[in-house]
Short mmCIF file of N, CA and C in Angstrom, two decimals:
data_model
loop_
_atom_site.label_atom_id
_atom_site.label_comp_id
_atom_site.label_asym_id
_atom_site.label_seq_id
_atom_site.Cartn_x
_atom_site.Cartn_y
_atom_site.Cartn_z
N MET A 1 21.37 7.82 -5.43
CA MET A 1 21.71 6.96 -6.67
C MET A 1 22.35 5.46 -6.15
N LEU A 2 23.31 6.09 -5.17
CA LEU A 2 24.21 4.85 -4.80
C LEU A 2 23.57 3.86 -4.13
N TYR A 3 23.09 3.97 -3.04
CA TYR A 3 22.23 3.21 -2.38
C TYR A 3 21.15 2.62 -3.09
N LEU A 4 20.63 3.17 -4.27
CA LEU A 4 19.44 2.03 -5.26
C LEU A 4 20.23 1.39 -6.09
N PHE A 5 21.59 2.12 -6.52
CA PHE A 5 22.28 0.88 -7.63
C PHE A 5 22.68 -0.49 -6.48
N LEU A 6 23.27 -0.08 -5.03
CA LEU A 6 23.39 -1.08 -4.22
C LEU A 6 22.88 -1.95 -3.97
N PHE A 7 21.68 -1.51 -3.80
CA PHE A 7 20.04 -2.37 -3.60
C PHE A 7 19.85 -3.13 -5.15
N GLY A 8 19.94 -3.04 -6.11
CA GLY A 8 20.01 -3.10 -6.97
C GLY A 8 20.73 -4.59 -7.56
N VAL A 9 22.13 -4.56 -6.88
CA VAL A 9 23.21 -5.57 -6.75
C VAL A 9 22.85 -6.50 -6.22
N ALA A 10 22.56 -6.12 -4.57
CA ALA A 10 22.05 -7.34 -4.12
C ALA A 10 20.90 -8.26 -4.34
N ILE A 11 19.77 -7.23 -4.75
CA ILE A 11 18.17 -8.11 -5.27
C ILE A 11 18.87 -9.42 -6.60
N GLY A 12 20.05 -8.46 -7.60
CA GLY A 12 20.39 -9.26 -8.05
C GLY A 12 20.85 -10.39 -8.08
N ILE A 13 21.91 -10.25 -7.19
CA ILE A 13 22.88 -11.52 -6.57
C ILE A 13 21.72 -12.40 -5.94
N ILE A 14 20.90 -12.15 -5.01
CA ILE A 14 19.50 -13.27 -4.76
C ILE A 14 19.13 -13.50 -5.45
N SER A 15 18.19 -12.82 -6.58
CA SER A 15 17.50 -13.09 -7.77
C SER A 15 18.44 -14.20 -8.36
N GLY A 16 19.56 -14.00 -9.09
CA GLY A 16 20.89 -14.87 -9.75
C GLY A 16 20.56 -16.25 -9.14
N LEU A 17 21.05 -15.94 -8.06
CA LEU A 17 21.19 -17.52 -6.99
C LEU A 17 20.16 -18.22 -6.45
N LEU A 18 18.69 -17.26 -6.23
CA LEU A 18 17.94 -18.21 -5.69
C LEU A 18 16.86 -18.90 -6.79
N GLY A 19 17.35 -17.76 -8.24
CA GLY A 19 16.05 -17.99 -9.03
C GLY A 19 14.50 -17.43 -8.39
N ILE A 20 14.66 -16.89 -7.71
CA ILE A 20 13.41 -15.68 -7.66
C ILE A 20 13.10 -14.46 -8.42
N GLY A 21 11.82 -14.13 -9.00
CA GLY A 21 11.69 -12.85 -9.51
C GLY A 21 12.34 -11.75 -8.15
N GLY A 22 13.06 -11.00 -8.73
CA GLY A 22 13.58 -9.85 -8.11
C GLY A 22 12.29 -9.16 -7.63
N GLY A 23 10.88 -9.10 -8.06
CA GLY A 23 9.92 -8.13 -7.52
C GLY A 23 9.65 -8.45 -5.76
N ILE A 24 10.15 -9.80 -5.55
CA ILE A 24 9.85 -10.43 -4.18
C ILE A 24 10.28 -9.75 -2.91
N LEU A 25 11.31 -9.10 -3.80
CA LEU A 25 12.58 -8.20 -2.90
C LEU A 25 12.49 -6.97 -3.12
N LEU A 26 12.51 -6.77 -4.19
CA LEU A 26 12.44 -5.31 -5.09
C LEU A 26 11.05 -4.26 -4.60
N VAL A 27 9.69 -4.71 -4.63
CA VAL A 27 8.65 -4.39 -4.36
C VAL A 27 9.03 -3.58 -2.87
N PRO A 28 8.91 -5.05 -2.06
CA PRO A 28 8.96 -3.90 -0.42
C PRO A 28 10.39 -3.74 -0.31
N GLY A 29 11.08 -3.89 -0.72
CA GLY A 29 12.61 -2.67 -0.43
C GLY A 29 11.91 -1.65 -1.13
N LEU A 30 11.77 -1.45 -2.07
CA LEU A 30 11.49 0.42 -2.35
C LEU A 30 10.51 0.39 -1.64
N MET A 31 9.49 -0.19 -0.72
CA MET A 31 8.65 0.86 -0.27
C MET A 31 9.35 0.83 1.23
N LEU A 32 9.84 0.10 1.91
CA LEU A 32 10.59 0.26 3.13
C LEU A 32 11.70 1.10 3.12
N LEU A 33 12.35 0.41 2.19
CA LEU A 33 13.89 1.69 2.29
C LEU A 33 13.90 2.71 1.65
N PHE A 34 13.51 3.32 0.61
CA PHE A 34 13.03 3.96 -0.06
C PHE A 34 11.68 5.10 -0.40
N GLN A 35 11.04 4.16 0.60
CA GLN A 35 9.24 5.21 1.21
C GLN A 35 8.30 5.42 -0.42
N PHE A 36 8.61 4.24 -1.44
CA PHE A 36 7.67 4.25 -2.57
C PHE A 36 6.49 3.81 -2.16
N SER A 37 5.82 4.40 -3.21
CA SER A 37 4.48 3.67 -2.64
C SER A 37 3.88 2.71 -3.64
N GLN A 38 2.58 1.65 -2.95
CA GLN A 38 2.92 0.02 -3.73
C GLN A 38 3.10 0.54 -5.21
N GLN A 39 1.78 1.24 -5.51
CA GLN A 39 2.12 1.13 -6.82
C GLN A 39 3.72 1.60 -7.81
N GLU A 40 4.22 2.63 -7.06
CA GLU A 40 5.49 3.21 -7.61
C GLU A 40 6.31 2.24 -7.50
N ALA A 41 6.08 1.04 -6.69
CA ALA A 41 7.33 0.25 -6.30
C ALA A 41 7.05 -0.95 -7.54
N GLN A 42 5.94 -1.20 -7.64
CA GLN A 42 5.01 -1.96 -8.53
C GLN A 42 5.44 -1.51 -10.20
N GLY A 43 5.68 -0.68 -10.46
CA GLY A 43 5.92 0.17 -11.90
C GLY A 43 7.23 0.08 -12.08
N THR A 44 7.89 0.32 -10.86
CA THR A 44 9.58 0.41 -10.74
C THR A 44 9.93 -0.89 -11.19
N SER A 45 9.47 -2.01 -9.83
CA SER A 45 9.96 -3.48 -10.70
C SER A 45 9.84 -3.87 -11.85
N PHE A 46 8.68 -3.35 -12.37
CA PHE A 46 8.38 -4.08 -14.17
C PHE A 46 9.46 -3.20 -14.72
N ALA A 47 9.78 -1.88 -14.61
CA ALA A 47 10.61 -0.96 -15.50
C ALA A 47 11.91 -1.72 -15.47
N VAL A 48 12.30 -2.49 -14.18
CA VAL A 48 13.27 -2.97 -13.96
C VAL A 48 13.49 -4.64 -14.60
N LEU A 49 12.48 -4.95 -14.90
CA LEU A 49 12.40 -6.36 -15.65
C LEU A 49 12.85 -5.94 -17.54
N ILE A 50 12.62 -5.01 -17.73
CA ILE A 50 12.67 -4.83 -19.11
C ILE A 50 14.25 -5.10 -19.36
N PRO A 51 14.18 -6.06 -20.38
CA PRO A 51 15.26 -6.39 -21.01
C PRO A 51 16.55 -5.32 -21.22
N PRO A 52 17.82 -5.19 -21.30
CA PRO A 52 18.59 -6.81 -21.36
C PRO A 52 19.02 -7.33 -19.56
N ILE A 53 18.11 -6.80 -18.86
CA ILE A 53 18.54 -7.17 -17.03
C ILE A 53 18.74 -8.84 -16.96
N GLY A 54 17.89 -9.58 -16.85
CA GLY A 54 18.19 -10.91 -17.15
C GLY A 54 18.72 -11.70 -17.85
N ILE A 55 19.06 -11.14 -19.13
CA ILE A 55 19.87 -11.92 -20.35
C ILE A 55 20.75 -12.20 -19.50
N PHE A 56 21.72 -11.79 -18.86
CA PHE A 56 23.16 -12.45 -18.88
C PHE A 56 23.05 -13.48 -17.83
N ALA A 57 22.09 -13.48 -16.56
CA ALA A 57 22.02 -14.96 -16.11
C ALA A 57 21.52 -15.63 -16.72
N ALA A 58 20.20 -15.33 -17.56
CA ALA A 58 19.90 -16.44 -17.97
C ALA A 58 20.18 -17.21 -19.34
N LEU A 59 21.82 -16.42 -19.85
CA LEU A 59 22.50 -17.21 -20.93
C LEU A 59 23.40 -18.18 -20.03
N VAL A 60 23.92 -17.81 -18.66
CA VAL A 60 24.57 -18.29 -18.06
C VAL A 60 23.47 -20.20 -17.79
N TYR A 61 22.56 -19.69 -17.28
CA TYR A 61 21.28 -20.74 -17.68
C TYR A 61 21.39 -21.57 -18.67
N ILE A 62 21.40 -21.06 -19.83
CA ILE A 62 21.39 -21.99 -21.06
C ILE A 62 22.15 -22.14 -21.24
N GLN A 63 23.70 -21.74 -21.03
CA GLN A 63 25.09 -22.71 -21.44
C GLN A 63 25.08 -23.87 -20.24
N ASN A 64 24.16 -24.24 -19.37
CA ASN A 64 24.57 -25.28 -18.17
C ASN A 64 22.75 -26.04 -18.72
N GLY A 65 22.56 -25.79 -20.04
CA GLY A 65 21.02 -26.95 -20.33
C GLY A 65 19.98 -26.42 -19.33
N ASP A 66 20.03 -25.43 -18.30
CA ASP A 66 18.84 -25.34 -17.67
C ASP A 66 17.81 -24.52 -18.03
N VAL A 67 17.56 -24.23 -19.04
CA VAL A 67 16.47 -23.38 -19.69
C VAL A 67 15.98 -24.17 -20.99
N LYS A 68 14.35 -24.21 -20.55
CA LYS A 68 13.27 -24.87 -21.84
C LYS A 68 13.12 -23.55 -22.57
N LEU A 69 13.63 -23.67 -23.87
CA LEU A 69 13.46 -22.10 -24.23
C LEU A 69 11.96 -22.08 -25.20
N PRO A 70 11.46 -23.25 -25.32
CA PRO A 70 9.76 -22.89 -25.69
C PRO A 70 8.83 -22.34 -25.05
N VAL A 71 9.17 -23.22 -23.76
CA VAL A 71 8.47 -22.97 -22.26
C VAL A 71 8.83 -21.62 -22.14
N ALA A 72 9.86 -20.87 -22.08
CA ALA A 72 10.37 -19.55 -21.68
C ALA A 72 9.22 -18.58 -22.35
N GLY A 73 9.55 -18.93 -24.18
CA GLY A 73 8.87 -18.21 -24.75
C GLY A 73 7.17 -17.90 -24.70
N THR A 74 7.02 -18.92 -24.31
CA THR A 74 5.13 -19.36 -24.08
C THR A 74 4.87 -18.56 -22.91
N ILE A 75 5.75 -18.34 -21.47
CA ILE A 75 5.18 -17.97 -20.92
C ILE A 75 5.44 -16.35 -20.98
N ALA A 76 6.50 -16.43 -21.61
CA ALA A 76 6.85 -14.68 -21.63
C ALA A 76 5.87 -14.37 -22.16
N ALA A 77 5.51 -14.77 -23.34
CA ALA A 77 3.37 -13.92 -23.79
C ALA A 77 2.77 -13.72 -23.30
N GLY A 78 2.34 -15.08 -22.54
CA GLY A 78 1.50 -15.07 -21.19
C GLY A 78 1.47 -13.68 -20.15
N TYR A 79 2.93 -13.87 -19.81
CA TYR A 79 3.33 -13.05 -19.05
C TYR A 79 3.06 -11.38 -19.28
N MET A 80 3.68 -11.24 -20.61
CA MET A 80 3.25 -9.83 -21.36
C MET A 80 1.59 -9.37 -21.40
N LEU A 81 1.19 -10.45 -21.62
CA LEU A 81 -0.20 -10.00 -21.84
C LEU A 81 -1.16 -9.90 -20.09
N GLY A 82 -0.43 -10.35 -19.41
CA GLY A 82 -1.09 -10.76 -18.06
C GLY A 82 -0.70 -9.33 -17.13
N ALA A 83 0.69 -8.71 -17.49
CA ALA A 83 1.13 -7.75 -17.10
C ALA A 83 0.33 -6.47 -17.14
N LEU A 84 -0.02 -6.45 -18.46
CA LEU A 84 -0.50 -5.34 -19.12
C LEU A 84 -1.71 -5.27 -18.38
N GLY A 85 -2.54 -6.88 -18.44
CA GLY A 85 -4.15 -6.42 -17.84
C GLY A 85 -4.17 -5.96 -16.20
N GLY A 86 -3.02 -6.97 -15.56
CA GLY A 86 -2.97 -6.29 -14.11
C GLY A 86 -2.35 -4.53 -13.94
N ALA A 87 -1.61 -4.14 -14.80
CA ALA A 87 -1.05 -3.04 -14.74
C ALA A 87 -2.43 -1.89 -14.84
N LEU A 88 -3.37 -2.26 -15.69
CA LEU A 88 -4.51 -1.69 -16.12
C LEU A 88 -5.40 -1.26 -14.71
N LEU A 89 -5.53 -2.51 -14.17
CA LEU A 89 -6.22 -2.94 -13.03
C LEU A 89 -5.76 -1.58 -11.67
N VAL A 90 -4.63 -1.68 -11.82
CA VAL A 90 -3.68 -0.84 -10.36
C VAL A 90 -4.66 0.05 -10.03
N PRO A 91 -4.72 1.15 -11.20
CA PRO A 91 -5.54 2.43 -10.46
C PRO A 91 -6.76 1.93 -10.21
N HIS A 92 -8.06 1.09 -10.26
CA HIS A 92 -8.62 0.94 -9.55
C HIS A 92 -8.75 -0.37 -8.35
N VAL A 93 -7.41 -0.51 -7.65
CA VAL A 93 -7.16 -1.47 -6.50
C VAL A 93 -6.77 -0.11 -5.50
N PRO A 94 -7.64 -0.35 -4.28
CA PRO A 94 -6.93 0.60 -3.46
C PRO A 94 -5.86 -0.27 -2.70
N ALA A 95 -4.74 0.92 -2.39
CA ALA A 95 -3.51 0.38 -2.32
C ALA A 95 -3.09 -0.45 -1.17
N TYR A 96 -4.28 -0.54 -0.33
CA TYR A 96 -3.81 -1.06 0.78
C TYR A 96 -4.26 -2.85 0.70
N TRP A 97 -5.47 -2.95 -0.30
CA TRP A 97 -5.82 -4.24 -1.00
C TRP A 97 -4.59 -4.69 -2.22
N LEU A 98 -3.59 -3.89 -2.05
CA LEU A 98 -2.65 -4.30 -3.22
C LEU A 98 -1.68 -4.66 -1.92
N ARG A 99 -1.41 -3.90 -1.25
CA ARG A 99 -0.35 -4.46 -0.09
C ARG A 99 -0.61 -5.77 0.61
N LEU A 100 -1.93 -6.00 0.83
CA LEU A 100 -2.49 -7.18 1.89
C LEU A 100 -2.51 -8.26 0.79
N GLY A 101 -2.56 -8.21 -0.27
CA GLY A 101 -2.56 -8.63 -1.32
C GLY A 101 -1.05 -9.74 -1.67
N PHE A 102 -0.37 -8.96 -1.83
CA PHE A 102 1.14 -9.07 -1.93
C PHE A 102 1.75 -9.70 -0.73
N GLY A 103 1.32 -8.84 0.43
CA GLY A 103 1.73 -9.81 1.69
C GLY A 103 1.12 -11.13 2.02
N GLY A 104 -0.24 -11.57 1.73
CA GLY A 104 -0.49 -12.86 1.69
C GLY A 104 -0.09 -13.82 0.58
N LEU A 105 0.51 -13.03 -0.15
CA LEU A 105 1.23 -14.31 -1.49
C LEU A 105 2.65 -14.89 -1.02
N LEU A 106 3.42 -13.47 -0.32
CA LEU A 106 4.23 -13.55 0.19
C LEU A 106 4.34 -14.82 1.37
N LEU A 107 3.28 -14.88 2.73
CA LEU A 107 2.88 -15.57 3.71
C LEU A 107 2.98 -16.67 2.82
N TYR A 108 2.09 -17.19 1.84
CA TYR A 108 1.83 -18.30 1.65
C TYR A 108 3.05 -19.14 0.98
N LEU A 109 3.82 -18.42 -0.06
CA LEU A 109 5.13 -18.75 0.01
C LEU A 109 5.75 -19.30 1.01
N GLY A 110 6.33 -18.20 1.66
CA GLY A 110 6.76 -18.67 2.67
C GLY A 110 6.49 -19.87 3.28
N LEU A 111 5.49 -19.93 3.93
CA LEU A 111 4.98 -21.21 4.58
C LEU A 111 5.32 -21.91 3.39
N ARG A 112 4.80 -22.30 2.29
CA ARG A 112 4.43 -23.28 1.85
C ARG A 112 5.94 -24.01 1.42
N PHE A 113 7.26 -22.90 0.96
CA PHE A 113 8.67 -23.37 1.25
C PHE A 113 8.95 -24.05 2.94
N VAL A 114 8.67 -23.25 3.67
CA VAL A 114 9.40 -23.81 4.80
C VAL A 114 8.66 -25.00 5.72
N LEU A 115 7.33 -25.25 5.51
CA LEU A 115 6.19 -26.33 5.73
C LEU A 115 5.85 -27.28 4.88
N GLY A 116 6.24 -27.07 3.73
CA GLY A 116 5.83 -28.17 2.84
C GLY A 116 6.61 -29.42 2.83
N ALA A 117 7.83 -29.73 3.17
CA ALA A 117 8.37 -30.65 3.07
C ALA A 117 8.15 -31.38 4.48
N TYR A 118 7.53 -31.19 5.23
CA TYR A 118 7.30 -31.38 6.25
C TYR A 118 6.00 -31.81 6.91
N LEU A 119 4.87 -31.74 5.86
CA LEU A 119 3.11 -32.04 6.17
C LEU A 119 3.14 -32.88 5.49
N PRO A 120 2.54 -34.07 5.93
CA PRO A 120 1.83 -35.55 5.49
C PRO A 120 0.60 -34.60 4.22
N LYS A 121 0.73 -35.31 3.11
CA LYS A 121 -0.27 -34.92 1.90
C LYS A 121 -1.66 -34.56 3.03
N GLN A 122 -2.36 -35.15 3.95
CA GLN A 122 -3.59 -34.84 4.57
C GLN A 122 -3.41 -33.10 5.11
N ALA A 123 -1.86 -32.73 5.07
CA ALA A 123 -2.10 -31.15 5.57
C ALA A 123 -1.77 -30.38 4.76
N ALA A 124 -1.61 -30.80 3.55
CA ALA A 124 -0.92 -29.91 2.63
C ALA A 124 -1.62 -28.53 2.16
N ALA A 125 -2.90 -28.03 2.53
CA ALA A 125 -3.27 -26.68 2.51
C ALA A 125 -2.96 -26.14 3.60
N LEU A 126 -2.25 -26.72 4.40
CA LEU A 126 -1.98 -25.82 5.78
C LEU A 126 -1.64 -24.24 5.34
N PRO A 127 -0.40 -24.38 4.48
CA PRO A 127 0.45 -23.04 4.44
C PRO A 127 -0.94 -21.95 4.08
N ALA A 128 -1.83 -22.35 3.04
CA ALA A 128 -2.85 -21.66 2.23
C ALA A 128 -3.59 -21.09 3.60
N VAL A 129 -4.42 -21.85 4.11
CA VAL A 129 -4.92 -21.82 5.44
C VAL A 129 -4.77 -20.68 6.58
N LEU A 130 -3.05 -20.80 6.47
CA LEU A 130 -2.45 -19.96 7.66
C LEU A 130 -2.42 -18.74 6.96
N ALA A 131 -1.95 -18.51 5.88
CA ALA A 131 -1.91 -17.21 5.13
C ALA A 131 -2.94 -16.46 5.21
N ALA A 132 -4.33 -17.29 4.50
CA ALA A 132 -5.34 -16.99 4.74
C ALA A 132 -5.72 -16.54 6.05
N LEU A 133 -5.55 -17.13 6.91
CA LEU A 133 -6.30 -16.75 8.17
C LEU A 133 -5.49 -15.48 8.58
N LEU A 134 -3.84 -15.62 8.06
CA LEU A 134 -3.42 -14.18 8.69
C LEU A 134 -3.75 -13.21 8.30
N VAL A 135 -3.82 -12.78 6.59
CA VAL A 135 -4.48 -11.90 5.84
C VAL A 135 -5.90 -11.48 6.42
N ALA A 136 -6.31 -12.56 7.08
CA ALA A 136 -8.17 -12.12 7.04
C ALA A 136 -7.85 -11.24 8.36
N ILE A 137 -7.16 -11.59 9.29
CA ILE A 137 -6.78 -10.66 10.53
C ILE A 137 -6.48 -9.49 10.06
N GLY A 138 -5.50 -9.37 9.54
CA GLY A 138 -5.12 -8.05 8.78
C GLY A 138 -5.61 -7.37 8.14
N ALA A 139 -6.49 -7.82 7.42
CA ALA A 139 -7.79 -6.81 7.28
C ALA A 139 -9.10 -6.67 8.21
N TRP A 140 -9.45 -7.41 9.13
CA TRP A 140 -10.42 -7.31 10.23
C TRP A 140 -9.33 -6.07 11.16
N LEU A 141 -7.90 -6.26 11.39
CA LEU A 141 -7.59 -4.88 12.07
C LEU A 141 -7.72 -3.89 11.34
N HIS A 142 -7.25 -3.56 10.12
CA HIS A 142 -7.25 -2.50 9.03
C HIS A 142 -8.62 -1.98 9.17
N GLY A 143 -9.65 -2.78 9.42
CA GLY A 143 -11.13 -2.30 8.73
C GLY A 143 -11.67 -2.16 10.41
N ARG A 144 -11.02 -2.41 11.56
CA ARG A 144 -11.31 -1.89 13.19
C ARG A 144 -10.80 -0.69 13.34
N ARG A 145 -9.51 -0.40 12.63
CA ARG A 145 -8.46 0.64 12.98
C ARG A 145 -9.59 2.16 12.17
N ALA A 146 -9.63 1.47 10.95
CA ALA A 146 -10.48 2.63 10.23
C ALA A 146 -11.76 2.52 10.45
N ALA A 147 -12.77 2.23 11.25
CA ALA A 147 -13.98 2.56 11.71
C ALA A 147 -13.69 3.07 13.24
N ILE A 148 -13.20 2.37 13.99
CA ILE A 148 -12.35 3.50 14.90
C ILE A 148 -11.96 5.26 14.51
N ALA A 149 -11.19 5.34 14.03
CA ALA A 149 -11.15 6.54 13.30
C ALA A 149 -11.96 6.85 12.68
N THR A 150 -13.15 6.87 12.30
CA THR A 150 -13.85 7.31 11.33
C THR A 150 -15.36 7.56 12.36
N LYS A 151 -15.20 7.21 13.42
CA LYS A 151 -16.30 7.37 14.91
C LYS A 151 -15.91 8.50 15.85
N LEU A 152 -14.98 9.22 15.47
CA LEU A 152 -14.36 10.13 16.57
C LEU A 152 -15.09 11.56 15.78
N PRO A 153 -15.89 12.08 16.88
CA PRO A 153 -16.31 13.29 16.71
C PRO A 153 -15.52 14.53 15.80
N PRO A 154 -15.86 15.32 15.31
CA PRO A 154 -14.99 16.43 14.42
C PRO A 154 -14.85 17.70 15.71
N PRO A 155 -13.39 17.92 15.98
CA PRO A 155 -13.10 19.06 17.13
C PRO A 155 -14.05 20.27 17.15
N ASP A 156 -14.51 20.20 18.33
CA ASP A 156 -15.23 21.82 18.61
C ASP A 156 -14.67 21.92 19.99
N SER A 157 -15.77 22.92 20.04
CA SER A 157 -15.36 23.82 21.46
C SER A 157 -15.36 22.56 22.86
N GLN A 158 -15.99 21.71 23.04
CA GLN A 158 -15.80 20.68 24.24
C GLN A 158 -14.95 19.39 23.59
N THR A 159 -14.58 19.26 22.71
CA THR A 159 -13.67 18.44 22.07
C THR A 159 -12.40 19.06 21.89
N GLU A 160 -11.26 18.10 22.23
CA GLU A 160 -10.05 18.43 22.15
C GLU A 160 -8.70 17.42 21.79
N TYR A 161 -8.17 17.10 20.37
CA TYR A 161 -7.37 16.20 19.82
C TYR A 161 -6.00 16.39 19.92
N HIS A 162 -5.05 15.93 20.67
CA HIS A 162 -3.57 15.88 20.80
C HIS A 162 -3.17 14.82 20.18
N ILE A 163 -2.08 15.51 19.23
CA ILE A 163 -1.52 14.24 18.81
C ILE A 163 0.38 14.12 19.06
#
């Protein structure tokens, strides 16, 4: 529990500092560091977002005049409906596609932030193209690996498999 608490502190600091949703770090961190499944990490991330988690950081931003409350309320209402819809879809989407979608989104955002300021207007779509290409390669490799794995004959007296 201590490691989870310290992980939460680190996520909170980075989230409060950079203004990012904690899920950008929380979901992959739970999966990579604590061996959560994609669905467990997403569900835990949403449970973490339940107020009053962000209220303290929001109060500081409000005191500094950096929050547009009507906008925040409108987005929160939409977020609640959208999060419910997405959560209802999760059981029907294979975990691999969830990981691929999440990774693709992170790739796009990362490329957009890193390359965006240096790209001329004619190349504005480059981060999306690069992210889509990398996701497509990942999907192709996964499909190729799955196809190879399914082509193996079952073990019998003539065939042995060693792990």
